[in-house]
Amino acid sequence: EPEVTQTPSHQVTQMGQEVILRCVPISNHLYFYWYRQILGQKVEFLVSFYNNEISEKSEIFDDQFSVERPDGSNFTLKIRSTKLEDSAMYFCASVRQVEVGYTFGSGTRLTVV
Amino acid sequence: KQEVTQIPAALSVPEGENLVLNCSFTDSAIYNLQWFRQDPGKGLTSLLLIQSSQREQTSGRLNASLDKSSGRSTLYIAASQPGDSATYLCAVSDNYGQNFVFGPGTRLSVLP
């Protein structure tokens, strides 16, 4: 069964550093998403991406965050200057059409020290 | 602003029991509702998706119902097994399915 692949599975970075989280969505999917889950808290929407542009973003997704689909297969989330409170599990998801269920990746655990 | 709650927060049952997990949402103008399973430290697995025009969906031992007007959904698990132990998340979308608002989850333990 097709999968959404996320790398790395765990990343540790120093506060103030830039990080890029990578995702390879399912190849024929058209909509792409990033969510995050701070330990012990709810899963929160960050951003949705369709037709090579952001279609919606949450209040969390401020100008420290950006997304890109550089080559038609990868979908990346960049955090420019990480803060301690960015420590969370970050999930990528994709879907071919919004009437069917999402497929989530297994997540990247980001630890900012 | 949409808020999603789930009851109970945790549930422990002996193997073989039938059980019901509850989800409530404050804004009934949803596009669809999805139930997910999350294993510790892992990603989210989609279990069932119900469109706003549907009343229920079934997959194997799982049955999800939706009462949009009252802002409620239930996930029924028949003949529970230890492998069902996980956290079950309910999520609703209210913008043409472009993003989901998640509940806090119900942590289920099925004891052998």
mmCIF file of C-alpha atoms in Angstrom:
data_model
loop_
_atom_site.group_PDB
_atom_site.id
_atom_site.type_symbol
_atom_site.label_atom_id
_atom_site.label_comp_id
_atom_site.label_asym_id
_atom_site.label_seq_id
_atom_site.Cartn_x
_atom_site.Cartn_y
_atom_site.Cartn_z
ATOM 1 C CA GLU A 1 0.000 0.000 0.000
ATOM 2 C CA PRO A 2 1.342 3.475 -0.867
ATOM 3 C CA GLU A 3 2.846 5.421 2.021
ATOM 4 C CA VAL A 4 3.731 8.957 2.924
ATOM 5 C CA THR A 5 7.406 8.968 3.866
ATOM 6 C CA GLN A 6 8.939 11.450 6.298
ATOM 7 C CA THR A 7 12.607 12.032 7.043
ATOM 8 C CA PRO A 8 14.310 12.216 9.415
ATOM 9 C CA SER A 9 12.353 10.322 12.046
ATOM 10 C CA HIS A 10 14.033 12.330 14.794
ATOM 11 C CA GLN A 11 15.949 15.594 14.608
ATOM 12 C CA VAL A 12 17.673 17.469 17.396
ATOM 13 C CA THR A 13 18.629 21.071 16.747
ATOM 14 C CA GLN A 14 19.879 24.041 18.700
ATOM 15 C CA MET A 15 17.622 26.988 19.321
ATOM 16 C CA GLY A 16 17.950 29.556 16.566
ATOM 17 C CA GLN A 17 18.984 27.053 13.917
ATOM 18 C CA GLU A 18 17.075 26.416 10.708
ATOM 19 C CA VAL A 19 15.553 22.998 10.143
ATOM 20 C CA ILE A 20 13.971 21.397 7.102
ATOM 21 C CA LEU A 21 11.586 18.522 7.540
ATOM 22 C CA ARG A 22 11.046 16.378 4.474
ATOM 23 C CA CYS A 23 8.067 14.467 3.203
ATOM 24 C CA VAL A 24 7.428 12.385 0.116
ATOM 25 C CA PRO A 25 3.650 12.262 -0.428
ATOM 26 C CA ILE A 26 1.904 9.531 -2.363
ATOM 27 C CA SER A 27 2.683 10.102 -6.011
ATOM 28 C CA ASN A 28 -0.791 10.767 -7.431
ATOM 29 C CA HIS A 29 -2.002 12.873 -4.501
ATOM 30 C CA LEU A 30 -2.835 16.502 -5.053
ATOM 31 C CA TYR A 31 -3.322 18.032 -1.606
ATOM 32 C CA PHE A 32 -0.560 18.192 0.986
ATOM 33 C CA TYR A 33 -0.592 19.132 4.644
ATOM 34 C CA TRP A 34 1.586 19.675 7.684
ATOM 35 C CA TYR A 35 0.305 19.118 11.205
ATOM 36 C CA ARG A 36 2.119 19.097 14.510
ATOM 37 C CA GLN A 37 1.556 17.517 17.908
ATOM 38 C CA ILE A 38 3.278 18.873 20.973
ATOM 39 C CA LEU A 39 3.813 16.104 23.504
ATOM 40 C CA GLY A 40 0.607 15.384 25.383
ATOM 41 C CA GLN A 41 -1.439 17.854 23.336
ATOM 42 C CA LYS A 42 -3.828 17.756 20.393
ATOM 43 C CA VAL A 43 -2.795 17.399 16.781
ATOM 44 C CA GLU A 44 -2.838 20.907 15.269
ATOM 45 C CA PHE A 45 -3.160 22.007 11.657
ATOM 46 C CA LEU A 46 -0.300 24.084 10.272
ATOM 47 C CA VAL A 47 -0.736 24.458 6.526
ATOM 48 C CA SER A 48 -2.352 23.007 3.422
ATOM 49 C CA PHE A 49 -0.831 23.132 -0.066
ATOM 50 C CA TYR A 50 -2.470 22.626 -3.429
ATOM 51 C CA ASN A 51 -1.505 23.469 -6.975
ATOM 52 C CA ASN A 52 1.916 24.709 -5.858
ATOM 53 C CA GLU A 53 0.652 27.238 -3.391
ATOM 54 C CA ILE A 54 -0.562 27.500 0.175
ATOM 55 C CA SER A 55 -4.334 27.141 0.283
ATOM 56 C CA GLU A 56 -4.766 27.646 4.000
ATOM 57 C CA LYS A 57 -2.614 28.190 7.068
ATOM 58 C CA SER A 58 -3.194 28.423 10.790
ATOM 59 C CA GLU A 59 -2.131 31.082 13.267
ATOM 60 C CA ILE A 60 0.789 28.850 14.243
ATOM 61 C CA PHE A 61 2.205 29.073 10.716
ATOM 62 C CA ASP A 62 3.855 32.467 11.040
ATOM 63 C CA ASP A 63 6.677 33.917 8.953
ATOM 64 C CA GLN A 64 9.178 31.601 10.626
ATOM 65 C CA PHE A 65 7.591 28.727 8.716
ATOM 66 C CA SER A 66 7.585 28.019 5.006
ATOM 67 C CA VAL A 67 6.670 25.116 2.749
ATOM 68 C CA GLU A 68 7.918 24.099 -0.626
ATOM 69 C CA ARG A 69 7.405 21.427 -3.206
ATOM 70 C CA PRO A 70 10.688 21.867 -5.021
ATOM 71 C CA ASP A 71 10.718 18.977 -7.445
ATOM 72 C CA GLY A 72 7.220 17.563 -7.805
ATOM 73 C CA SER A 73 7.842 14.749 -5.330
ATOM 74 C CA ASN A 74 9.205 16.192 -2.087
ATOM 75 C CA PHE A 75 7.193 18.453 0.189
ATOM 76 C CA THR A 76 9.229 20.302 2.798
ATOM 77 C CA LEU A 77 8.545 22.313 5.932
ATOM 78 C CA LYS A 78 11.212 24.824 6.909
ATOM 79 C CA ILE A 79 11.487 26.525 10.276
ATOM 80 C CA ARG A 80 13.885 29.432 9.925
ATOM 81 C CA SER A 81 14.927 30.057 13.515
ATOM 82 C CA THR A 82 13.768 27.328 15.842
ATOM 83 C CA LYS A 83 12.464 28.025 19.319
ATOM 84 C CA LEU A 84 12.123 25.682 22.271
ATOM 85 C CA GLU A 85 8.353 25.664 21.795
ATOM 86 C CA ASP A 86 8.753 24.291 18.263
ATOM 87 C CA SER A 87 9.639 20.939 19.822
ATOM 88 C CA ALA A 88 6.903 18.586 18.630
ATOM 89 C CA MET A 89 6.063 15.701 16.351
ATOM 90 C CA TYR A 90 5.486 17.030 12.846
ATOM 91 C CA PHE A 91 3.221 15.042 10.545
ATOM 92 C CA CYS A 92 2.902 15.307 6.805
ATOM 93 C CA ALA A 93 -0.278 14.136 5.095
ATOM 94 C CA SER A 94 -1.562 13.887 1.573
ATOM 95 C CA VAL A 95 -4.794 13.093 -0.202
ATOM 96 C CA ARG A 96 -5.844 12.799 -3.821
ATOM 97 C CA GLN A 97 -9.238 14.336 -3.244
ATOM 98 C CA VAL A 98 -10.685 15.800 -0.071
ATOM 99 C CA GLU A 99 -13.666 13.448 -0.071
ATOM 100 C CA VAL A 100 -11.477 10.532 0.952
ATOM 101 C CA GLY A 101 -9.332 10.023 4.039
ATOM 102 C CA TYR A 102 -5.917 11.464 4.575
ATOM 103 C CA THR A 103 -2.782 9.349 4.527
ATOM 104 C CA PHE A 104 -0.375 10.489 7.225
ATOM 105 C CA GLY A 105 3.331 9.897 7.443
ATOM 106 C CA SER A 106 4.876 8.437 10.580
ATOM 107 C CA GLY A 107 6.160 11.842 11.657
ATOM 108 C CA THR A 108 9.392 13.631 12.491
ATOM 109 C CA ARG A 109 10.100 14.252 16.145
ATOM 110 C CA LEU A 110 11.789 17.645 16.401
ATOM 111 C CA THR A 111 13.629 18.444 19.612
ATOM 112 C CA VAL A 112 14.940 21.980 20.042
ATOM 113 C CA VAL A 113 17.573 22.353 22.764
ATOM 114 C CA LYS B 1 -14.080 28.492 16.297
ATOM 115 C CA GLN B 2 -14.564 24.736 16.041
ATOM 116 C CA GLU B 3 -13.823 22.756 19.211
ATOM 117 C CA VAL B 4 -13.705 18.964 19.351
ATOM 118 C CA THR B 5 -13.960 16.974 22.559
ATOM 119 C CA GLN B 6 -13.787 13.255 23.193
ATOM 120 C CA ILE B 7 -15.152 11.159 26.023
ATOM 121 C CA PRO B 8 -13.822 9.216 27.807
ATOM 122 C CA ALA B 9 -10.209 10.374 27.932
ATOM 123 C CA ALA B 10 -9.114 6.822 28.726
ATOM 124 C CA LEU B 11 -10.792 3.449 28.732
ATOM 125 C CA SER B 12 -9.651 0.024 29.846
ATOM 126 C CA VAL B 13 -11.713 -3.044 28.933
ATOM 127 C CA PRO B 14 -11.259 -6.809 28.904
ATOM 128 C CA GLU B 15 -10.784 -8.508 25.569
ATOM 129 C CA GLY B 16 -13.995 -9.336 23.724
ATOM 130 C CA GLU B 17 -16.056 -6.398 24.932
ATOM 131 C CA ASN B 18 -17.945 -4.136 22.604
ATOM 132 C CA LEU B 19 -17.228 -0.470 23.253
ATOM 133 C CA VAL B 20 -18.222 3.017 22.198
ATOM 134 C CA LEU B 21 -16.024 6.089 21.906
ATOM 135 C CA ASN B 22 -17.667 9.491 21.770
ATOM 136 C CA CYS B 23 -16.775 12.658 19.913
ATOM 137 C CA SER B 24 -18.510 16.047 20.083
ATOM 138 C CA PHE B 25 -17.971 19.172 18.017
ATOM 139 C CA THR B 26 -19.317 22.673 18.539
ATOM 140 C CA ASP B 27 -19.979 23.823 14.952
ATOM 141 C CA SER B 28 -22.265 21.526 12.985
ATOM 142 C CA ALA B 29 -21.231 23.065 9.630
ATOM 143 C CA ILE B 30 -18.686 20.368 8.939
ATOM 144 C CA TYR B 31 -17.549 18.987 5.602
ATOM 145 C CA ASN B 32 -16.579 15.566 6.895
ATOM 146 C CA LEU B 33 -15.455 13.731 10.020
ATOM 147 C CA GLN B 34 -12.640 11.261 10.286
ATOM 148 C CA TRP B 35 -11.599 8.762 12.954
ATOM 149 C CA PHE B 36 -7.893 7.978 13.329
ATOM 150 C CA ARG B 37 -5.846 5.569 15.338
ATOM 151 C CA GLN B 38 -2.494 6.600 16.835
ATOM 152 C CA ASP B 39 -0.059 4.128 18.317
ATOM 153 C CA PRO B 40 2.505 5.478 20.821
ATOM 154 C CA GLY B 41 5.194 7.527 19.094
ATOM 155 C CA LYS B 42 3.737 6.732 15.707
ATOM 156 C CA GLY B 43 1.757 8.432 12.966
ATOM 157 C CA LEU B 44 -1.968 8.551 12.407
ATOM 158 C CA THR B 45 -3.872 5.805 10.635
ATOM 159 C CA SER B 46 -7.176 6.737 9.059
ATOM 160 C CA LEU B 47 -9.925 4.357 10.152
ATOM 161 C CA LEU B 48 -13.166 5.778 8.799
ATOM 162 C CA LEU B 49 -14.265 8.963 7.071
ATOM 163 C CA ILE B 50 -17.898 10.108 7.115
ATOM 164 C CA GLN B 51 -19.088 12.791 4.727
ATOM 165 C CA SER B 52 -21.446 15.376 6.197
ATOM 166 C CA SER B 53 -24.330 13.900 4.172
ATOM 167 C CA GLN B 54 -23.774 10.393 5.556
ATOM 168 C CA ARG B 55 -25.012 8.864 8.791
ATOM 169 C CA GLU B 56 -22.507 6.058 9.250
ATOM 170 C CA GLN B 57 -19.596 4.121 7.860
ATOM 171 C CA THR B 58 -18.434 0.591 8.590
ATOM 172 C CA SER B 59 -15.123 -1.179 8.206
ATOM 173 C CA GLY B 60 -14.740 -4.645 9.669
ATOM 174 C CA ARG B 61 -15.342 -4.480 13.418
ATOM 175 C CA LEU B 62 -15.558 -0.683 13.349
ATOM 176 C CA ASN B 63 -18.677 1.373 12.866
ATOM 177 C CA ALA B 64 -18.771 5.161 13.000
ATOM 178 C CA SER B 65 -21.952 7.190 13.148
ATOM 179 C CA LEU B 66 -22.525 10.886 12.637
ATOM 180 C CA ASP B 67 -25.304 13.097 13.928
ATOM 181 C CA LYS B 68 -24.337 16.421 12.448
ATOM 182 C CA SER B 69 -27.238 18.413 13.861
ATOM 183 C CA SER B 70 -26.357 17.481 17.433
ATOM 184 C CA GLY B 71 -22.615 17.707 16.826
ATOM 185 C CA ARG B 72 -21.824 14.126 17.753
ATOM 186 C CA SER B 73 -20.097 11.073 16.394
ATOM 187 C CA THR B 74 -19.518 7.655 17.911
ATOM 188 C CA LEU B 75 -17.003 4.968 17.075
ATOM 189 C CA TYR B 76 -18.220 1.482 17.903
ATOM 190 C CA ILE B 77 -15.643 -1.289 18.205
ATOM 191 C CA ALA B 78 -17.023 -4.805 18.278
ATOM 192 C CA ALA B 79 -15.333 -7.734 19.982
ATOM 193 C CA SER B 80 -12.291 -5.732 21.100
ATOM 194 C CA GLN B 81 -8.829 -7.280 20.907
ATOM 195 C CA PRO B 82 -5.521 -6.389 22.597
ATOM 196 C CA GLY B 83 -4.280 -5.180 19.202
ATOM 197 C CA ASP B 84 -6.942 -2.467 19.310
ATOM 198 C CA SER B 85 -5.048 -0.778 22.149
ATOM 199 C CA ALA B 86 -4.140 2.706 20.925
ATOM 200 C CA THR B 87 -5.322 6.299 21.076
ATOM 201 C CA TYR B 88 -8.357 7.035 18.929
ATOM 202 C CA LEU B 89 -8.682 10.536 17.523
ATOM 203 C CA CYS B 90 -11.724 12.209 16.066
ATOM 204 C CA ALA B 91 -11.232 15.081 13.622
ATOM 205 C CA VAL B 92 -13.649 17.331 11.724
ATOM 206 C CA SER B 93 -13.068 19.482 8.677
ATOM 207 C CA ASP B 94 -15.066 22.623 8.125
ATOM 208 C CA ASN B 95 -13.519 24.215 5.088
ATOM 209 C CA TYR B 96 -14.149 21.959 2.101
ATOM 210 C CA GLY B 97 -11.953 19.365 3.759
ATOM 211 C CA GLN B 98 -8.856 21.507 3.627
ATOM 212 C CA ASN B 99 -7.912 21.089 7.246
ATOM 213 C CA PHE B 100 -9.014 19.071 10.229
ATOM 214 C CA VAL B 101 -9.609 20.101 13.833
ATOM 215 C CA PHE B 102 -8.648 17.234 16.112
ATOM 216 C CA GLY B 103 -10.014 16.116 19.433
ATOM 217 C CA PRO B 104 -7.708 15.172 22.315
ATOM 218 C CA GLY B 105 -8.262 11.458 21.809
ATOM 219 C CA THR B 106 -9.413 8.472 23.824
ATOM 220 C CA ARG B 107 -6.645 6.181 25.059
ATOM 221 C CA LEU B 108 -7.923 2.610 24.828
ATOM 222 C CA SER B 109 -6.390 -0.387 26.564
ATOM 223 C CA VAL B 110 -7.790 -3.826 25.801
ATOM 224 C CA LEU B 111 -6.618 -6.352 28.372
ATOM 225 C CA PRO B 112 -6.005 -9.998 27.403
#
